[in-house]
């Protein structure tokens, strides 16, 4: 469209909204989910919500002014935008499915930069096609690279838009690659020199799951 130079603002902007005055929520309020809430604060959203079995420390919740909602259906029914920021585990695979999508506000927006398989791909495509959700955006796919017939490559809302998928690279800036490399080096050095690991880096330890972030066991 840009290359062709034939865009019309009335067409391009017919489905664009502000975050100001909207209710935005995150499924998962760990390192990333909490930072998302922090970064949303200056946008003057109507309310910031989170759904997580682990409550944020009171001070952290107060700093961003967010409210925890204990029931997932209740949570999504209040949000104009739902962002998925929890890990993929047996309790989150297909968490956003046809049944849950029915409870979303009609025309809500769903963002998933966590893991593709947390959202049921066909249920998301159907909800977008019907207008139950207005948009789906993310960089993560249940199969990567996604096959040619993957619904998320072509799905659209009734206005012919609403698909904000990109390849899984959005955290992969050159600066981030330097951070990954430094993190991997630190973990290897700790291992080789028999030093304790930073608990934030341990998912499975010698005794099984050590993190509390991969479901309530
Ligand atoms: N797209 C990318 O390039 C990219 C980059 C980094 C991380 N990620 C994804 O983001 C996820 C979150 O990262 P993080 O660093 O914030 O992890 P984290 O471990 O700090 O936080 C995860 C949070 O999710 C919560 N959680 C777990 N299961 C839940 C459930 N069933 N319902 C609600 N909340 C639940 C945990 O209690 C925790 O608070 C990662 O697991 C990873 O899959 C994606």
mmCIF file of C-alpha atoms and ligand atoms in Angstrom:
data_model
loop_
_atom_site.group_PDB
_atom_site.id
_atom_site.type_symbol
_atom_site.label_atom_id
_atom_site.label_comp_id
_atom_site.label_asym_id
_atom_site.label_seq_id
_atom_site.Cartn_x
_atom_site.Cartn_y
_atom_site.Cartn_z
ATOM 1 C CA UNK A 1 0.000 0.000 0.000
ATOM 2 C CA UNK A 2 2.809 2.376 0.970
ATOM 3 C CA UNK A 3 4.818 1.309 -2.075
ATOM 4 C CA UNK A 4 1.791 1.789 -4.304
ATOM 5 C CA UNK A 5 1.079 5.125 -2.602
ATOM 6 C CA UNK A 6 -2.681 4.673 -2.846
ATOM 7 C CA UNK A 7 -3.749 4.614 0.790
ATOM 8 C CA UNK A 8 -6.678 6.556 2.153
ATOM 9 C CA UNK A 9 -6.593 7.673 5.782
ATOM 10 C CA UNK A 10 -10.315 6.949 6.179
ATOM 11 C CA UNK A 11 -9.628 3.323 5.226
ATOM 12 C CA UNK A 12 -6.405 2.899 7.164
ATOM 13 C CA UNK A 13 -7.723 4.476 10.380
ATOM 14 C CA UNK A 14 -11.200 2.978 10.408
ATOM 15 C CA UNK A 15 -10.268 0.415 13.017
ATOM 16 C CA UNK A 16 -7.620 2.229 15.051
ATOM 17 C CA UNK A 17 -8.029 3.015 18.744
ATOM 18 C CA UNK A 18 -6.137 4.591 21.622
ATOM 19 C CA UNK A 19 -5.041 2.707 24.701
ATOM 20 C CA UNK A 20 -6.167 5.713 26.739
ATOM 21 C CA UNK A 21 -9.457 4.938 28.444
ATOM 22 C CA UNK A 22 -9.238 1.200 27.733
ATOM 23 C CA UNK A 23 -8.984 -1.722 30.123
ATOM 24 C CA UNK A 24 -5.788 -3.661 29.466
ATOM 25 C CA UNK A 25 -4.909 -6.910 31.179
ATOM 26 C CA UNK A 26 -2.072 -9.407 31.243
ATOM 27 C CA UNK A 27 -2.336 -13.149 31.734
ATOM 28 C CA UNK A 28 0.831 -13.680 33.755
ATOM 29 C CA UNK A 29 2.451 -10.867 35.721
ATOM 30 C CA UNK A 30 5.996 -12.138 36.052
ATOM 31 C CA UNK A 31 9.084 -10.375 34.720
ATOM 32 C CA UNK A 32 7.582 -9.521 31.334
ATOM 33 C CA UNK A 33 3.924 -9.135 32.352
ATOM 34 C CA UNK A 34 4.853 -6.699 35.111
ATOM 35 C CA UNK A 35 7.095 -4.683 32.806
ATOM 36 C CA UNK A 36 4.222 -4.511 30.315
ATOM 37 C CA UNK A 37 2.021 -3.057 33.074
ATOM 38 C CA UNK A 38 4.756 -0.560 34.003
ATOM 39 C CA UNK A 39 5.105 0.562 30.395
ATOM 40 C CA UNK A 40 1.337 0.906 29.994
ATOM 41 C CA UNK A 41 1.032 3.302 32.935
ATOM 42 C CA UNK A 42 1.774 6.508 30.988
ATOM 43 C CA UNK A 43 -0.895 5.614 28.425
ATOM 44 C CA UNK A 44 -3.663 6.509 30.927
ATOM 45 C CA UNK A 45 -5.596 3.299 30.455
ATOM 46 C CA UNK A 46 -8.923 3.134 32.250
ATOM 47 C CA UNK A 47 -7.648 0.200 34.270
ATOM 48 C CA UNK A 48 -4.747 -2.251 34.308
ATOM 49 C CA UNK A 49 -5.643 -5.812 35.290
ATOM 50 C CA UNK A 50 -3.731 -9.035 35.755
ATOM 51 C CA UNK A 51 -4.569 -12.705 36.057
ATOM 52 C CA UNK A 52 -1.896 -14.827 37.737
ATOM 53 C CA UNK A 53 -2.047 -17.471 40.481
ATOM 54 C CA UNK A 54 0.884 -15.644 42.069
ATOM 55 C CA UNK A 55 -0.174 -12.250 43.389
ATOM 56 C CA UNK A 56 2.191 -9.349 42.828
ATOM 57 C CA UNK A 57 3.767 -7.890 45.961
ATOM 58 C CA UNK A 58 1.406 -5.164 47.212
ATOM 59 C CA UNK A 59 3.981 -2.412 46.643
ATOM 60 C CA UNK A 60 4.584 -3.504 43.029
ATOM 61 C CA UNK A 61 0.838 -3.621 42.315
ATOM 62 C CA UNK A 62 0.378 -0.181 43.869
ATOM 63 C CA UNK A 63 3.247 1.291 41.850
ATOM 64 C CA UNK A 64 1.510 0.494 38.559
ATOM 65 C CA UNK A 65 -2.012 0.767 39.967
ATOM 66 C CA UNK A 66 -3.155 -2.645 38.720
ATOM 67 C CA UNK A 67 -5.902 -4.918 40.004
ATOM 68 C CA UNK A 68 -5.766 -8.719 40.178
ATOM 69 C CA UNK A 69 -8.761 -10.679 38.877
ATOM 70 C CA UNK A 70 -8.960 -14.221 40.216
ATOM 71 C CA UNK A 71 -11.217 -15.800 37.608
ATOM 72 C CA UNK A 72 -9.988 -16.005 34.005
ATOM 73 C CA UNK A 73 -13.409 -15.669 32.331
ATOM 74 C CA UNK A 74 -14.234 -12.723 34.551
ATOM 75 C CA UNK A 75 -10.804 -11.240 33.711
ATOM 76 C CA UNK A 76 -11.142 -11.459 29.911
ATOM 77 C CA UNK A 77 -14.725 -10.177 30.033
ATOM 78 C CA UNK A 78 -13.431 -6.886 31.510
ATOM 79 C CA UNK A 79 -10.529 -6.309 29.105
ATOM 80 C CA UNK A 80 -10.431 -4.326 25.862
ATOM 81 C CA UNK A 81 -6.933 -5.715 25.336
ATOM 82 C CA UNK A 82 -5.627 -9.023 26.674
ATOM 83 C CA UNK A 83 -1.875 -9.654 26.565
ATOM 84 C CA UNK A 84 -0.545 -13.158 27.160
ATOM 85 C CA UNK A 85 2.666 -13.148 29.197
ATOM 86 C CA UNK A 86 2.720 -16.529 30.945
ATOM 87 C CA UNK A 87 4.885 -19.545 30.105
ATOM 88 C CA UNK A 88 3.688 -22.524 28.085
ATOM 89 C CA UNK A 89 3.088 -25.525 30.351
ATOM 90 C CA UNK A 90 0.414 -28.161 30.748
ATOM 91 C CA UNK A 91 -1.847 -25.628 32.471
ATOM 92 C CA UNK A 92 -1.595 -22.991 29.722
ATOM 93 C CA UNK A 93 -1.553 -25.036 26.500
ATOM 94 C CA UNK A 94 -4.730 -24.008 24.637
ATOM 95 C CA UNK A 95 -5.715 -21.753 27.552
ATOM 96 C CA UNK A 96 -7.169 -19.206 25.133
ATOM 97 C CA UNK A 97 -9.605 -21.506 23.341
ATOM 98 C CA UNK A 98 -13.057 -21.258 21.748
ATOM 99 C CA UNK A 99 -14.792 -21.407 25.127
ATOM 100 C CA UNK A 100 -12.681 -18.639 26.675
ATOM 101 C CA UNK A 101 -12.910 -16.468 23.545
ATOM 102 C CA UNK A 102 -16.709 -16.416 23.973
ATOM 103 C CA UNK A 103 -16.140 -14.533 27.238
ATOM 104 C CA UNK A 104 -13.970 -11.812 25.670
ATOM 105 C CA UNK A 105 -15.545 -8.391 25.177
ATOM 106 C CA UNK A 106 -16.796 -8.298 21.609
ATOM 107 C CA UNK A 107 -14.150 -6.605 19.483
ATOM 108 C CA UNK A 108 -11.340 -6.993 22.032
ATOM 109 C CA UNK A 109 -7.693 -7.251 21.013
ATOM 110 C CA UNK A 110 -5.501 -10.206 21.889
ATOM 111 C CA UNK A 111 -1.705 -9.995 22.007
ATOM 112 C CA UNK A 112 0.422 -13.082 22.520
ATOM 113 C CA UNK A 113 4.169 -12.711 22.591
ATOM 114 C CA UNK A 114 4.600 -15.579 25.074
ATOM 115 C CA UNK A 115 4.165 -18.905 23.236
ATOM 116 C CA UNK A 116 1.976 -19.726 20.232
ATOM 117 C CA UNK A 117 0.409 -22.878 21.679
ATOM 118 C CA UNK A 118 -1.118 -20.959 24.613
ATOM 119 C CA UNK A 119 -3.747 -19.819 22.100
ATOM 120 C CA UNK A 120 -5.749 -22.330 20.047
ATOM 121 C CA UNK A 121 -4.876 -21.267 16.510
ATOM 122 C CA UNK A 122 -8.139 -22.267 14.828
ATOM 123 C CA UNK A 123 -10.294 -20.823 17.613
ATOM 124 C CA UNK A 124 -8.392 -17.513 17.367
ATOM 125 C CA UNK A 125 -8.755 -17.443 13.565
ATOM 126 C CA UNK A 126 -12.514 -18.134 13.862
ATOM 127 C CA UNK A 127 -12.962 -15.453 16.548
ATOM 128 C CA UNK A 128 -11.112 -12.919 14.377
ATOM 129 C CA UNK A 129 -13.103 -13.845 11.276
ATOM 130 C CA UNK A 130 -16.406 -13.440 13.104
ATOM 131 C CA UNK A 131 -15.379 -10.143 14.719
ATOM 132 C CA UNK A 132 -15.601 -11.579 18.238
ATOM 133 C CA UNK A 133 -12.052 -10.260 18.553
ATOM 134 C CA UNK A 134 -10.923 -7.285 16.512
ATOM 135 C CA UNK A 135 -7.271 -8.150 16.300
ATOM 136 C CA UNK A 136 -4.645 -10.731 17.142
ATOM 137 C CA UNK A 137 -0.983 -9.818 17.326
ATOM 138 C CA UNK A 138 2.103 -11.722 18.269
ATOM 139 C CA UNK A 139 5.440 -13.071 17.212
ATOM 140 C CA UNK A 140 5.111 -16.640 18.473
ATOM 141 C CA UNK A 141 3.664 -19.576 16.530
ATOM 142 C CA UNK A 142 2.796 -23.104 17.630
ATOM 143 C CA UNK A 143 5.008 -24.330 14.743
ATOM 144 C CA UNK A 144 7.999 -22.232 13.703
ATOM 145 C CA UNK A 145 8.434 -21.450 10.867
ATOM 146 C CA UNK A 146 4.667 -21.669 10.390
ATOM 147 C CA UNK A 147 3.543 -23.865 7.476
ATOM 148 C CA UNK A 148 1.996 -22.220 4.429
ATOM 149 C CA UNK A 149 -1.548 -23.125 5.452
ATOM 150 C CA UNK A 150 -1.204 -21.869 9.059
ATOM 151 C CA UNK A 151 -4.380 -19.863 9.751
ATOM 152 C CA UNK A 152 -2.466 -17.065 11.483
ATOM 153 C CA UNK A 153 -0.574 -16.217 8.273
ATOM 154 C CA UNK A 154 -3.730 -15.065 6.499
ATOM 155 C CA UNK A 155 -6.548 -14.661 9.048
ATOM 156 C CA UNK A 156 -8.395 -11.344 9.026
ATOM 157 C CA UNK A 157 -11.278 -9.622 10.780
ATOM 158 C CA UNK A 158 -14.443 -8.669 8.858
ATOM 159 C CA UNK A 159 -12.809 -5.364 7.830
ATOM 160 C CA UNK A 160 -9.943 -7.238 6.213
ATOM 161 C CA UNK A 161 -7.353 -6.397 8.882
ATOM 162 C CA UNK A 162 -6.620 -7.167 12.498
ATOM 163 C CA UNK A 163 -3.691 -9.506 11.869
ATOM 164 C CA UNK A 164 -0.515 -8.287 13.563
ATOM 165 C CA UNK A 165 1.655 -11.389 13.291
ATOM 166 C CA UNK A 166 5.409 -11.129 12.799
ATOM 167 C CA UNK A 167 8.064 -13.864 12.762
ATOM 168 C CA UNK A 168 9.458 -14.819 16.177
ATOM 169 C CA UNK A 169 12.235 -12.290 16.268
ATOM 170 C CA UNK A 170 10.862 -9.329 18.163
ATOM 171 C CA UNK A 171 13.032 -9.776 21.231
ATOM 172 C CA UNK A 172 16.028 -10.525 19.061
ATOM 173 C CA UNK A 173 17.713 -7.175 18.693
ATOM 174 C CA UNK A 174 21.492 -7.194 18.506
ATOM 175 C CA UNK A 175 21.508 -5.775 22.070
ATOM 176 C CA UNK A 176 19.292 -8.648 23.215
ATOM 177 C CA UNK A 177 21.563 -11.181 21.515
ATOM 178 C CA UNK A 178 24.470 -9.792 23.536
ATOM 179 C CA UNK A 179 22.341 -10.234 26.699
ATOM 180 C CA UNK A 180 21.435 -13.843 25.780
ATOM 181 C CA UNK A 181 25.102 -14.628 25.145
ATOM 182 C CA UNK A 182 26.173 -13.073 28.464
ATOM 183 C CA UNK A 183 23.405 -14.997 30.281
ATOM 184 C CA UNK A 184 24.357 -18.322 28.673
ATOM 185 C CA UNK A 185 28.032 -17.687 29.497
ATOM 186 C CA UNK A 186 27.170 -16.938 33.149
ATOM 187 C CA UNK A 187 25.104 -20.157 33.458
ATOM 188 C CA UNK A 188 27.876 -22.263 31.885
ATOM 189 C CA UNK A 189 30.549 -20.688 34.086
ATOM 190 C CA UNK A 190 28.473 -21.292 37.210
ATOM 191 C CA UNK A 191 28.020 -24.919 36.148
ATOM 192 C CA UNK A 192 31.687 -25.463 35.322
ATOM 193 C CA UNK A 193 32.876 -23.853 38.571
ATOM 194 C CA UNK A 194 30.210 -25.514 40.715
ATOM 195 C CA UNK A 195 28.708 -22.164 41.683
ATOM 196 C CA UNK A 196 25.000 -21.740 42.491
ATOM 197 C CA UNK A 197 22.792 -20.586 39.625
ATOM 198 C CA UNK A 198 20.607 -17.493 39.809
ATOM 199 C CA UNK A 199 17.226 -19.049 40.815
ATOM 200 C CA UNK A 200 15.500 -16.935 38.120
ATOM 201 C CA UNK A 201 17.407 -18.973 35.508
ATOM 202 C CA UNK A 202 16.435 -22.416 36.816
ATOM 203 C CA UNK A 203 13.284 -24.054 35.470
ATOM 204 C CA UNK A 204 14.124 -27.721 36.045
ATOM 205 C CA UNK A 205 16.773 -28.526 38.625
ATOM 206 C CA UNK A 206 18.166 -31.777 39.940
ATOM 207 C CA UNK A 207 14.966 -32.448 41.907
ATOM 208 C CA UNK A 208 12.522 -31.611 39.100
ATOM 209 C CA UNK A 209 10.663 -28.326 38.609
ATOM 210 C CA UNK A 210 12.199 -25.637 40.772
ATOM 211 C CA UNK A 211 10.394 -22.625 39.332
ATOM 212 C CA UNK A 212 7.017 -21.537 40.616
ATOM 213 C CA UNK A 213 6.219 -19.933 37.259
ATOM 214 C CA UNK A 214 5.419 -23.124 35.301
ATOM 215 C CA UNK A 215 2.132 -24.000 36.965
ATOM 216 C CA UNK A 216 0.971 -24.900 40.442
ATOM 217 C CA UNK A 217 2.245 -28.350 41.250
HETATM 218 N N1 LIG B 1 8.458 -13.731 22.174
HETATM 219 C C1 LIG B 1 9.636 -13.828 22.733
HETATM 220 O O1 LIG B 1 10.662 -13.677 22.088
HETATM 221 C C2 LIG B 1 9.732 -14.139 24.205
HETATM 222 C C3 LIG B 1 10.863 -13.703 24.904
HETATM 223 C C4 LIG B 1 10.934 -13.970 26.270
HETATM 224 C C5 LIG B 1 9.940 -14.688 26.898
HETATM 225 N N2 LIG B 1 8.866 -15.112 26.173
HETATM 226 C C6 LIG B 1 7.787 -15.875 26.842
HETATM 227 O O2 LIG B 1 7.243 -15.085 27.879
HETATM 228 C C7 LIG B 1 6.986 -15.940 29.000
HETATM 229 C C8 LIG B 1 6.969 -15.123 30.271
HETATM 230 O O3 LIG B 1 8.280 -14.674 30.541
HETATM 231 P P1 LIG B 1 8.670 -14.062 31.958
HETATM 232 O O4 LIG B 1 10.127 -13.791 31.917
HETATM 233 O O5 LIG B 1 7.738 -12.968 32.327
HETATM 234 O O6 LIG B 1 8.391 -15.311 32.902
HETATM 235 P P2 LIG B 1 8.237 -15.325 34.488
HETATM 236 O O7 LIG B 1 8.566 -16.701 34.895
HETATM 237 O O8 LIG B 1 8.974 -14.185 35.110
HETATM 238 O O9 LIG B 1 6.674 -15.020 34.722
HETATM 239 C C9 LIG B 1 5.676 -15.878 34.304
HETATM 240 C C10 LIG B 1 4.424 -15.551 35.116
HETATM 241 O O10 LIG B 1 3.345 -16.314 34.564
HETATM 242 C C11 LIG B 1 2.574 -16.802 35.637
HETATM 243 N N3 LIG B 1 1.788 -17.965 35.236
HETATM 244 C C12 LIG B 1 2.181 -19.243 35.031
HETATM 245 N N4 LIG B 1 1.145 -20.010 34.697
HETATM 246 C C13 LIG B 1 0.057 -19.205 34.674
HETATM 247 C C14 LIG B 1 -1.311 -19.422 34.414
HETATM 248 N N5 LIG B 1 -1.769 -20.642 34.149
HETATM 249 N N6 LIG B 1 -2.142 -18.382 34.470
HETATM 250 C C15 LIG B 1 -1.683 -17.128 34.795
HETATM 251 N N7 LIG B 1 -0.393 -16.860 35.068
HETATM 252 C C16 LIG B 1 0.454 -17.891 35.016
HETATM 253 C C17 LIG B 1 3.599 -17.124 36.725
HETATM 254 O O11 LIG B 1 3.009 -17.204 38.010
HETATM 255 C C18 LIG B 1 4.556 -15.937 36.583
HETATM 256 O O12 LIG B 1 4.166 -14.847 37.397
HETATM 257 C C19 LIG B 1 8.130 -16.969 28.931
HETATM 258 O O13 LIG B 1 7.784 -18.174 29.590
HETATM 259 C C20 LIG B 1 8.300 -17.170 27.447
HETATM 260 O O14 LIG B 1 7.485 -18.225 26.998
HETATM 261 C C21 LIG B 1 8.743 -14.846 24.845
#
